[in-house]
Tab-separated table of C-alpha atoms in Angstrom:
chain	number	residue	atom	x	y	z
A	12	MET	CA	158.468	69.607	84.823
A	13	GLU	CA	158.283	67.729	88.132
A	14	LYS	CA	155.089	65.955	89.055
A	15	GLU	CA	153.541	66.233	92.495
A	16	ASN	CA	152.943	63.562	95.076
A	17	LYS	CA	149.380	63.266	96.312
A	18	TRP	CA	148.770	62.580	99.983
A	19	GLU	CA	145.180	61.746	100.920
A	20	TYR	CA	143.167	62.373	104.025
A	21	ASP	CA	142.142	59.334	106.021
A	22	TYR	CA	138.493	60.098	106.714
A	23	SER	CA	136.165	57.281	105.605
A	24	SER	CA	132.642	57.368	104.234
A	25	LEU	CA	130.499	54.540	105.491
A	26	TYR	CA	129.221	52.041	102.970
A	27	ASN	CA	126.695	49.188	102.934
A	28	ASN	CA	128.288	46.665	100.583
A	29	SER	CA	131.033	46.135	98.045
A	30	SER	CA	129.146	48.059	95.372
A	31	ASP	CA	130.054	51.246	97.176
A	32	TYR	CA	133.617	50.762	96.005
A	33	GLY	CA	132.262	51.722	92.608
A	34	GLY	CA	134.181	48.903	90.969
A	35	THR	CA	137.426	50.734	91.574
A	36	GLY	CA	138.876	48.629	94.355
A	37	TYR	CA	139.200	51.715	96.559
A	38	ALA	CA	137.275	52.258	99.758
A	39	ASN	CA	135.358	55.478	100.188
A	40	VAL	CA	137.552	58.323	101.370
A	41	GLY	CA	137.032	62.034	101.801
A	42	SER	CA	136.830	64.948	104.152
A	43	SER	CA	133.785	65.520	106.314
A	44	GLY	CA	131.021	67.347	104.511
A	45	ASN	CA	131.749	66.989	100.823
A	46	ASN	CA	133.470	63.600	100.927
A	47	ALA	CA	136.099	64.772	98.428
A	48	ALA	CA	139.534	63.671	99.518
A	49	ASN	CA	141.938	66.551	99.812
A	50	GLN	CA	145.557	65.848	98.968
A	51	TYR	CA	149.035	66.600	100.166
A	52	ASP	CA	151.342	67.924	97.467
A	53	ALA	CA	155.121	67.626	97.323
A	54	SER	CA	157.738	67.401	94.610
A	55	GLY	CA	158.463	64.018	93.079
A	56	ALA	CA	156.484	61.237	91.448
A	57	GLY	CA	152.818	61.898	90.818
A	58	GLY	CA	149.839	60.053	92.218
A	59	SER	CA	146.107	59.866	91.903
A	60	GLN	CA	143.219	60.317	94.284
A	61	PRO	CA	141.009	57.271	94.957
A	62	PRO	CA	137.440	57.907	93.813
A	63	CYS	CA	134.855	58.132	96.541
A	64	THR	CA	131.107	57.652	96.744
A	65	PRO	CA	129.336	58.825	99.900
A	66	GLU	CA	126.452	56.937	101.437
A	67	TYR	CA	123.208	58.904	101.225
A	68	LYS	CA	119.968	58.253	103.108
A	69	PRO	CA	116.831	60.296	102.260
A	70	VAL	CA	115.261	62.055	105.229
A	71	PRO	CA	111.997	63.973	105.542
A	72	ASP	CA	112.171	67.715	104.964
A	73	PRO	CA	110.935	69.532	108.095
A	74	GLY	CA	110.568	72.760	106.157
A	75	GLN	CA	113.727	74.524	107.250
A	76	PRO	CA	117.331	73.409	106.716
A	77	PRO	CA	119.010	72.464	109.987
A	78	LYS	CA	121.454	74.905	111.449
A	79	LYS	CA	125.016	73.661	111.141
A	80	LYS	CA	126.815	73.260	114.452
A	81	HIS	CA	130.274	74.500	113.618
A	82	ARG	CA	132.378	77.483	114.458
A	83	ARG	CA	132.411	80.682	112.461
A	84	ILE	CA	135.094	80.869	109.793
A	85	SER	CA	136.774	84.262	109.632
A	86	ALA	CA	137.478	86.199	106.444
A	87	GLY	CA	141.164	85.533	106.860
A	88	ARG	CA	140.468	81.810	106.602
A	89	ILE	CA	137.988	81.743	103.732
A	90	LEU	CA	140.679	80.495	101.394
A	91	ARG	CA	141.811	77.738	103.732
A	92	THR	CA	140.095	74.374	104.147
A	93	ILE	CA	140.519	71.611	106.625
A	94	VAL	CA	143.860	69.975	107.211
A	95	SER	CA	143.324	66.344	107.860
A	96	LEU	CA	145.123	64.841	110.807
A	97	VAL	CA	144.498	61.791	112.764
A	98	LEU	CA	144.679	61.622	116.528
A	99	ALA	CA	145.241	58.525	118.530
A	100	ALA	CA	145.181	57.194	121.994
A	101	ALA	CA	147.677	55.390	124.101
A	102	VAL	CA	147.956	53.898	127.501
A	103	GLY	CA	151.391	53.456	128.986
A	104	PHE	CA	152.994	52.339	132.172
A	105	ALA	CA	153.903	54.128	135.357
A	106	GLY	CA	155.770	57.326	134.634
A	107	GLY	CA	153.731	58.282	131.563
A	108	TYR	CA	151.501	61.335	131.369
A	109	VAL	CA	147.748	61.570	131.064
A	110	GLY	CA	145.404	64.518	130.546
A	111	SER	CA	142.760	65.497	133.074
A	112	MET	CA	140.119	68.203	132.869
A	113	VAL	CA	139.788	70.723	135.711
A	114	GLY	CA	137.923	73.965	136.288
A	115	ASP	CA	134.993	75.572	134.494
A	116	ASN	CA	137.071	76.570	131.460
A	117	HIS	CA	137.921	72.974	130.455
A	118	LYS	CA	141.568	73.387	131.426
A	119	LEU	CA	143.652	70.395	130.321
A	120	VAL	CA	146.330	69.336	132.792
A	121	ILE	CA	149.000	66.833	131.764
A	122	GLN	CA	150.039	64.920	134.871
A	123	ALA	CA	151.968	61.779	135.823
A	124	ALA	CA	149.909	58.619	135.395
A	125	ASP	CA	150.293	55.282	137.154
A	126	ARG	CA	149.314	52.471	134.810
A	127	THR	CA	151.099	49.686	136.667
A	128	GLU	CA	147.960	47.559	137.055
A	129	GLN	CA	147.052	47.979	133.412
A	130	LEU	CA	150.602	47.135	132.370
A	131	ASN	CA	150.541	44.005	134.504
A	132	ASN	CA	147.281	42.966	132.846
A	133	ALA	CA	148.813	43.514	129.414
A	134	LEU	CA	151.870	41.468	130.364
A	135	ALA	CA	149.810	38.573	131.731
A	136	GLY	CA	150.142	35.514	129.528
A	137	THR	CA	152.824	37.098	127.302
A	138	THR	CA	156.589	36.956	127.155
A	139	SER	CA	158.444	40.223	127.822
A	140	THR	CA	161.093	41.278	125.322
A	141	GLY	CA	163.112	42.878	128.113
A	142	GLY	CA	164.092	46.513	128.563
A	143	ASP	CA	161.599	49.378	128.468
A	144	ASN	CA	159.868	48.307	125.259
A	145	LEU	CA	157.003	45.846	124.971
A	146	ASP	CA	156.087	43.500	122.163
A	147	SER	CA	153.285	44.312	119.731
A	148	ALA	CA	150.652	42.313	121.596
A	149	GLN	CA	151.446	44.100	124.846
A	150	VAL	CA	151.368	47.550	123.245
A	151	ALA	CA	148.059	46.768	121.545
A	152	ALA	CA	146.568	45.646	124.861
A	153	LEU	CA	147.667	48.914	126.463
A	154	VAL	CA	146.568	51.390	123.814
A	155	THR	CA	143.357	50.058	122.279
A	156	PRO	CA	141.084	50.904	125.259
A	157	SER	CA	141.701	54.613	124.599
A	158	VAL	CA	141.021	54.562	120.841
A	159	VAL	CA	137.362	54.940	119.865
A	160	PRO	CA	135.466	54.918	116.546
A	161	ILE	CA	133.537	58.056	115.616
A	162	THR	CA	130.639	58.224	113.152
A	163	THR	CA	129.081	61.420	111.835
A	164	GLU	CA	125.967	62.404	109.931
A	165	GLU	CA	125.429	65.603	107.993
A	166	VAL	CA	122.248	66.711	106.257
A	167	VAL	CA	122.956	67.618	102.628
A	168	TYR	CA	120.814	68.493	99.631
A	169	SER	CA	120.916	66.345	96.516
A	170	SER	CA	122.331	68.266	93.553
A	171	TRP	CA	120.662	65.897	91.102
A	172	SER	CA	117.151	66.046	92.569
A	173	TRP	CA	114.565	68.347	90.947
A	174	PHE	CA	113.013	68.893	94.358
A	175	GLY	CA	116.184	69.404	96.387
A	176	GLN	CA	115.668	66.267	98.451
A	177	ARG	CA	117.359	66.347	101.834
A	178	GLN	CA	119.688	63.424	102.479
A	179	ILE	CA	122.097	62.266	105.150
A	180	GLN	CA	125.773	61.834	104.342
A	181	SER	CA	127.549	59.653	106.884
A	182	GLY	CA	131.211	59.058	107.556
A	183	ALA	CA	133.612	57.690	110.120
A	184	GLY	CA	136.920	58.376	111.796
A	185	SER	CA	138.630	57.750	115.113
A	186	GLY	CA	139.355	59.579	118.352
A	187	VAL	CA	141.449	59.407	121.500
A	188	ILE	CA	140.113	59.639	125.038
A	189	ILE	CA	142.031	62.320	126.951
A	190	SER	CA	140.084	62.307	130.228
A	191	ASP	CA	138.176	59.712	132.202
A	192	ASP	CA	135.013	61.831	132.068
A	193	GLY	CA	134.551	61.876	128.311
A	194	TYR	CA	136.791	64.412	126.573
A	195	ILE	CA	138.053	63.036	123.259
A	196	LEU	CA	140.680	64.334	120.854
A	197	THR	CA	140.014	63.866	117.138
A	198	CYS	CA	140.418	65.554	113.740
A	199	ALA	CA	138.558	68.730	112.894
A	200	HIS	CA	137.764	67.370	109.435
A	201	VAL	CA	136.074	64.325	110.977
A	202	VAL	CA	133.495	66.370	112.894
A	203	GLU	CA	133.282	69.767	111.201
A	204	GLY	CA	129.915	70.307	109.540
A	205	ALA	CA	128.399	67.257	111.227
A	206	ASP	CA	124.846	67.550	112.526
A	207	ASP	CA	125.195	64.421	114.643
A	208	ILE	CA	128.330	62.828	116.120
A	209	SER	CA	128.383	59.387	117.718
A	210	VAL	CA	131.217	57.748	119.658
A	211	GLN	CA	131.339	54.046	120.468
A	212	VAL	CA	133.015	52.999	123.720
A	213	GLY	CA	132.887	49.245	124.110
A	214	ASP	CA	129.352	48.224	123.195
A	215	THR	CA	127.825	51.599	124.059
A	216	ASP	CA	127.138	54.470	121.661
A	217	TYR	CA	127.305	58.034	122.990
A	218	ALA	CA	126.188	61.304	121.426
A	219	ALA	CA	129.058	63.810	121.307
A	220	GLN	CA	129.285	67.584	121.118
A	221	ILE	CA	132.132	69.694	119.763
A	222	ILE	CA	133.989	71.607	122.488
A	223	GLY	CA	136.526	73.233	120.164
A	224	ALA	CA	137.943	72.774	116.668
A	225	ASP	CA	140.798	74.255	114.652
A	226	SER	CA	140.785	73.692	110.904
A	227	ASP	CA	144.358	74.900	110.339
A	228	SER	CA	145.840	72.109	112.454
A	229	ASP	CA	142.861	69.758	112.014
A	230	ILE	CA	142.518	69.229	115.744
A	231	ALA	CA	139.166	69.030	117.544
A	232	VAL	CA	138.022	68.193	121.055
A	233	ILE	CA	134.623	66.576	121.542
A	234	LYS	CA	132.777	65.486	124.711
A	235	ILE	CA	130.581	62.530	125.589
A	236	ASP	CA	128.604	62.026	128.805
A	237	ALA	CA	130.532	59.109	130.299
A	238	GLU	CA	132.627	58.301	133.355
A	239	GLY	CA	135.399	55.855	134.163
A	240	LEU	CA	137.006	55.911	130.721
A	241	THR	CA	140.648	55.043	130.026
A	242	PRO	CA	142.492	58.214	128.934
A	243	ALA	CA	145.556	58.182	126.735
A	244	VAL	CA	149.071	58.517	128.067
A	245	VAL	CA	151.096	61.118	126.180
A	246	GLY	CA	154.663	60.377	125.128
A	247	ASP	CA	157.435	62.679	123.918
A	248	SER	CA	157.453	63.003	120.130
A	249	ASN	CA	160.681	65.009	120.357
A	250	ALA	CA	162.456	61.867	121.581
A	251	LEU	CA	161.633	59.830	118.457
A	252	VAL	CA	164.471	58.616	116.233
A	253	ILE	CA	164.431	57.404	112.639
A	254	GLY	CA	164.054	53.633	112.504
A	255	GLU	CA	162.229	53.394	115.838
A	256	GLU	CA	159.321	50.935	115.883
A	257	VAL	CA	155.822	52.394	116.084
A	258	MET	CA	152.220	51.176	115.976
A	259	ALA	CA	149.204	52.848	114.344
A	260	VAL	CA	145.735	52.272	115.817
A	261	GLY	CA	142.483	53.376	114.243
A	262	ASN	CA	139.159	52.615	112.582
A	263	PRO	CA	139.979	51.831	108.917
A	264	LEU	CA	137.049	51.914	106.471
A	265	GLY	CA	134.819	53.056	109.326
A	266	THR	CA	133.954	49.490	110.305
A	267	LEU	CA	137.190	47.953	111.607
A	268	SER	CA	137.697	49.730	114.929
A	269	GLY	CA	140.660	48.714	117.041
A	270	THR	CA	142.821	47.787	114.056
A	271	VAL	CA	146.565	47.938	114.783
A	272	THR	CA	149.398	48.057	112.228
A	273	ASN	CA	153.140	48.083	112.825
A	274	GLY	CA	155.952	50.027	111.190
A	275	ILE	CA	158.880	52.309	111.870
A	276	VAL	CA	159.584	56.024	111.924
A	277	SER	CA	160.680	56.589	108.322
A	278	ALA	CA	161.537	60.285	108.684
A	279	LEU	CA	161.182	63.180	111.116
A	280	ASN	CA	160.292	66.831	110.488
A	281	ARG	CA	159.018	65.996	107.004
A	282	ASN	CA	157.576	69.180	105.499
A	283	ILE	CA	154.432	68.585	103.467
A	284	ALA	CA	151.845	70.919	101.964
A	285	VAL	CA	148.128	70.234	102.193
A	286	GLN	CA	146.566	70.921	98.805
A	287	ASN	CA	142.938	71.751	99.451
A	288	ASN	CA	140.062	71.594	96.987
A	289	ASP	CA	140.015	75.370	96.544
A	290	GLY	CA	143.724	75.497	95.707
A	291	SER	CA	144.863	76.866	99.054
A	292	VAL	CA	147.740	75.226	100.895
A	293	ASN	CA	148.468	74.470	104.536
A	294	ARG	CA	151.982	73.411	105.507
A	295	LEU	CA	152.818	70.875	108.196
A	296	SER	CA	155.944	69.379	109.712
A	297	VAL	CA	155.159	65.724	110.324
A	298	ILE	CA	156.443	62.271	111.219
A	299	GLN	CA	156.649	59.877	108.270
A	300	THR	CA	155.906	56.195	108.903
A	301	ASN	CA	155.480	53.003	106.901
A	302	ALA	CA	152.779	51.662	109.235
A	303	SER	CA	149.718	50.889	107.111
A	304	ILE	CA	147.289	53.832	107.057
A	305	SER	CA	143.793	53.520	105.569
A	306	PRO	CA	140.678	55.697	105.160
A	307	GLY	CA	139.044	55.924	108.575
A	308	ASN	CA	142.328	56.234	110.478
A	309	SER	CA	141.652	59.942	110.981
A	310	GLY	CA	141.497	60.211	114.748
A	311	GLY	CA	143.608	57.101	115.267
A	312	GLY	CA	147.168	57.375	116.535
A	313	LEU	CA	150.830	56.520	116.343
A	314	PHE	CA	152.445	54.923	119.418
A	315	ASN	CA	155.962	53.987	120.441
A	316	MET	CA	156.749	50.542	121.795
A	317	ALA	CA	156.387	51.783	125.360
A	318	GLY	CA	152.678	52.220	124.646
A	319	GLU	CA	152.862	56.032	124.555
A	320	LEU	CA	151.118	58.297	122.075
A	321	VAL	CA	153.752	60.047	119.941
A	322	GLY	CA	151.885	61.122	116.829
A	323	ILE	CA	148.553	61.820	115.209
A	324	VAL	CA	148.079	59.962	111.937
A	325	ASN	CA	146.901	62.378	109.280
A	326	ALA	CA	147.549	61.219	105.722
A	327	LYS	CA	148.692	58.511	103.356
A	328	SER	CA	150.008	58.385	99.816
A	329	GLY	CA	147.397	58.537	97.063
A	330	ALA	CA	149.724	57.258	94.356
A	331	SER	CA	148.964	53.716	93.204
A	332	GLN	CA	152.690	52.992	92.863
A	333	ALA	CA	153.499	54.162	96.401
A	334	GLU	CA	153.189	51.924	99.446
A	335	GLY	CA	154.062	52.421	103.081
A	336	ILE	CA	153.962	56.222	103.102
A	337	GLY	CA	151.936	57.701	105.927
A	338	PHE	CA	152.237	60.814	108.065
A	339	ALA	CA	151.500	61.813	111.647
A	340	ILE	CA	151.441	65.117	113.490
A	341	PRO	CA	153.879	65.107	116.457
A	342	ILE	CA	151.886	64.764	119.663
A	343	SER	CA	153.694	67.711	121.259
A	344	ASN	CA	152.054	69.966	118.660
A	345	ALA	CA	148.636	68.328	118.922
A	346	ILE	CA	148.453	68.545	122.708
A	347	ALA	CA	149.360	72.247	122.654
A	348	ILE	CA	146.515	72.876	120.200
A	349	ALA	CA	144.082	70.870	122.334
A	350	GLN	CA	145.046	72.806	125.464
A	351	ASP	CA	144.410	76.105	123.685
A	352	LEU	CA	141.040	74.913	122.385
A	353	LEU	CA	139.948	73.771	125.823
A	354	GLU	CA	141.168	76.829	127.709
A	355	ASN	CA	140.460	79.592	125.170
A	356	GLY	CA	138.082	78.134	122.601
A	357	TYR	CA	140.593	78.864	119.844
A	358	VAL	CA	144.325	78.608	119.131
A	359	SER	CA	145.910	81.712	120.634
A	360	GLY	CA	148.881	83.615	119.294
A	361	ARG	CA	148.238	83.154	115.584
A	362	PRO	CA	148.956	86.261	113.488
A	363	TYR	CA	146.078	87.916	111.636
A	364	LEU	CA	146.339	90.474	108.832
A	365	GLY	CA	142.664	90.783	107.943
A	366	ILE	CA	142.450	90.282	104.182
A	367	THR	CA	140.733	87.852	101.843
A	368	TYR	CA	142.519	87.309	98.542
A	369	ILE	CA	142.240	85.318	95.320
A	370	THR	CA	144.519	84.201	92.511
A	371	VAL	CA	144.048	85.632	89.022
A	372	ALA	CA	145.886	83.251	86.707
A	373	ASP	CA	143.874	83.300	83.475
A	374	GLU	CA	142.454	85.830	81.065
A	375	ALA	CA	138.824	84.970	81.765
A	376	THR	CA	139.174	85.648	85.492
A	377	ALA	CA	141.118	88.836	84.828
A	378	GLN	CA	138.383	90.107	82.518
A	379	GLN	CA	135.684	89.179	85.004
A	380	LEU	CA	137.418	91.174	87.739
A	381	GLY	CA	138.395	93.996	85.422
A	382	VAL	CA	142.144	93.698	86.006
A	383	SER	CA	144.968	93.674	83.481
A	384	ALA	CA	147.661	91.669	85.287
A	385	TYR	CA	147.803	88.209	86.780
A	386	GLY	CA	148.619	87.857	90.471
A	387	ILE	CA	147.182	87.760	93.992
A	388	TYR	CA	144.386	90.277	94.525
A	389	ILE	CA	142.756	91.470	97.735
A	390	VAL	CA	138.979	91.058	97.565
A	391	GLU	CA	138.037	91.994	101.137
A	392	VAL	CA	139.597	93.917	104.024
A	393	SER	CA	138.218	93.317	107.520
A	394	ALA	CA	137.221	96.440	109.413
A	395	GLY	CA	139.569	97.342	112.260
A	396	SER	CA	142.260	94.903	111.154
A	397	GLY	CA	145.920	95.691	110.639
A	398	ALA	CA	145.306	95.622	106.889
A	399	ALA	CA	142.520	98.195	107.176
A	400	GLN	CA	144.603	100.467	109.389
A	401	ALA	CA	147.465	100.244	106.893
A	402	GLY	CA	145.179	101.423	104.092
A	403	LEU	CA	144.966	98.242	102.026
A	404	GLU	CA	141.922	98.092	99.756
A	405	PRO	CA	139.976	95.524	97.731
A	406	GLY	CA	141.446	95.419	94.238
A	407	ASP	CA	145.046	95.842	95.393
A	408	ARG	CA	147.435	93.340	93.804
A	409	ILE	CA	149.940	92.028	96.352
A	410	VAL	CA	153.437	92.329	94.892
A	411	SER	CA	155.610	91.490	97.904
A	412	ILE	CA	155.605	91.097	101.679
A	413	ASP	CA	158.752	91.902	103.636
A	414	GLY	CA	160.584	92.098	100.324
A	415	GLN	CA	159.585	88.560	99.300
A	416	GLU	CA	157.803	88.301	95.968
A	417	ILE	CA	154.253	86.936	96.096
A	418	ALA	CA	153.822	84.523	93.194
A	419	ALA	CA	151.147	82.204	94.584
A	420	ARG	CA	148.301	82.465	97.047
A	421	ASP	CA	149.934	80.311	99.713
A	422	ASP	CA	152.995	82.592	99.668
A	423	VAL	CA	150.945	85.131	101.624
A	424	SER	CA	149.961	82.756	104.430
A	425	ALA	CA	153.442	81.226	104.553
A	426	ILE	CA	155.026	84.606	105.257
A	427	ILE	CA	152.370	85.762	107.713
A	428	ASP	CA	152.433	82.465	109.612
A	429	GLY	CA	156.165	82.951	110.095
A	430	HIS	CA	155.477	86.076	112.148
A	431	ALA	CA	154.075	86.627	115.622
A	432	THR	CA	151.139	88.691	116.799
A	433	GLY	CA	152.221	92.327	117.078
A	434	ASP	CA	154.885	92.116	114.363
A	435	VAL	CA	154.948	94.872	111.761
A	436	ILE	CA	155.233	93.713	108.155
A	437	SER	CA	155.896	95.652	104.957
A	438	ILE	CA	153.443	95.078	102.105
A	439	THR	CA	153.883	96.361	98.558
A	440	VAL	CA	150.775	96.444	96.370
A	441	ALA	CA	149.961	97.618	92.869
A	442	ARG	CA	147.065	100.093	92.731
A	443	ASP	CA	145.926	102.174	89.764
A	444	GLY	CA	149.148	101.503	87.892
A	445	GLN	CA	151.412	102.548	90.753
A	446	MET	CA	153.324	100.726	93.485
A	447	LEU	CA	152.426	101.471	97.092
A	448	THR	CA	154.260	100.171	100.170
A	449	VAL	CA	152.560	100.203	103.570
A	450	SER	CA	153.337	98.884	107.048
A	451	ALA	CA	150.757	96.694	108.775
A	452	THR	CA	150.663	95.439	112.359
A	453	LEU	CA	149.546	91.835	112.724
A	454	GLY	CA	146.743	91.175	115.174
A	455	GLU	CA	145.651	87.884	116.713
A	456	GLN	CA	143.378	85.423	114.953
A	457	THR	CA	140.290	84.795	117.107
A	458	PRO	CA	136.811	83.347	116.493
A	459	ASN	CA	135.541	86.917	116.135
A	460	ASN	CA	137.648	87.908	113.124
């Protein structure tokens, strides 16, 4: 039986001293909120997840738990958790593209950017390698002004305290400035669930608010009250080739902001599956790189040697025997998500069936639910959804969709995600010992469903 590779998220918990490594030699790593590092799964050699220990600080109990500032999760997404990406910033020369915010609906416009003066400053005192590409020092000088460290705090309740003591769990990631007036692109898992978000620009700390977040793609846009910032210049991730030199920039370990590491594009269109803590899976097509990626790089970025942002660093290998395996979301995908979040408040055009479902894979669970067969069972049908109109009911066991057998929970989302809003799909379910096939029209996933 093949083992599975484990790819870890790059969000870092803050720590005070070396004892927070727990004697393991690993830095703290985990997703925002529970600090438990989710993993990417793929066929091949196995790996392990570095242990993690969050930093906790007791805080007075005001009497009422604070209200979490995060978006509503729909029933159709209950079984999905956050995909961890990492977004980065870049500044390029004349002819690149930079985002600007216009209008009352936060519309993001990608326009030509003239960075000639900044390029000249980067070139000053260095030797040009010739051609369109720069050397590492020049690229670093161009891109680092747009990459910022992000720290978060979330109020949690101690599970080991008799009195339910309230504590603060803090963590760190990175972000990319996408407008000169304070809009920043980062990972949804860095900021989701956070009660307080802080961004450091130079020597100044700014409070940030979430403008939009999408857990499926792990993209979020936050805003700070600042002017005159250096926004990133966006490159063309579709123009990348295997073997091309790239640079990763981020905030490893939550304390080393502005760190740059070099590597190459190891592979393109690498399909990986995000294995979440609840067993659900999200699938991504990513850039693979051997540039060093560490916890805290979430929100950092991958740049070409023209100083342009081409990818969003999102994961690294968790196997102790694996080195130089990191992944990045192509910037063309990330920018499209950001534009949707800014203009609509959510990612438009995603298909929505309207069911919540679970896996029954053992006798104890089957007995608890009162079912006799293993499989994928519907536990909730959203009112007014395509599933409800098709007559699907809680307790139905999903046998197939569009003629494809459903053997695992992520099979359902994989098939649905391959469709468009308005498509009609055929669903066969087992109910009361009989097979029933219905047709359901897919709606659009919005914050209201």
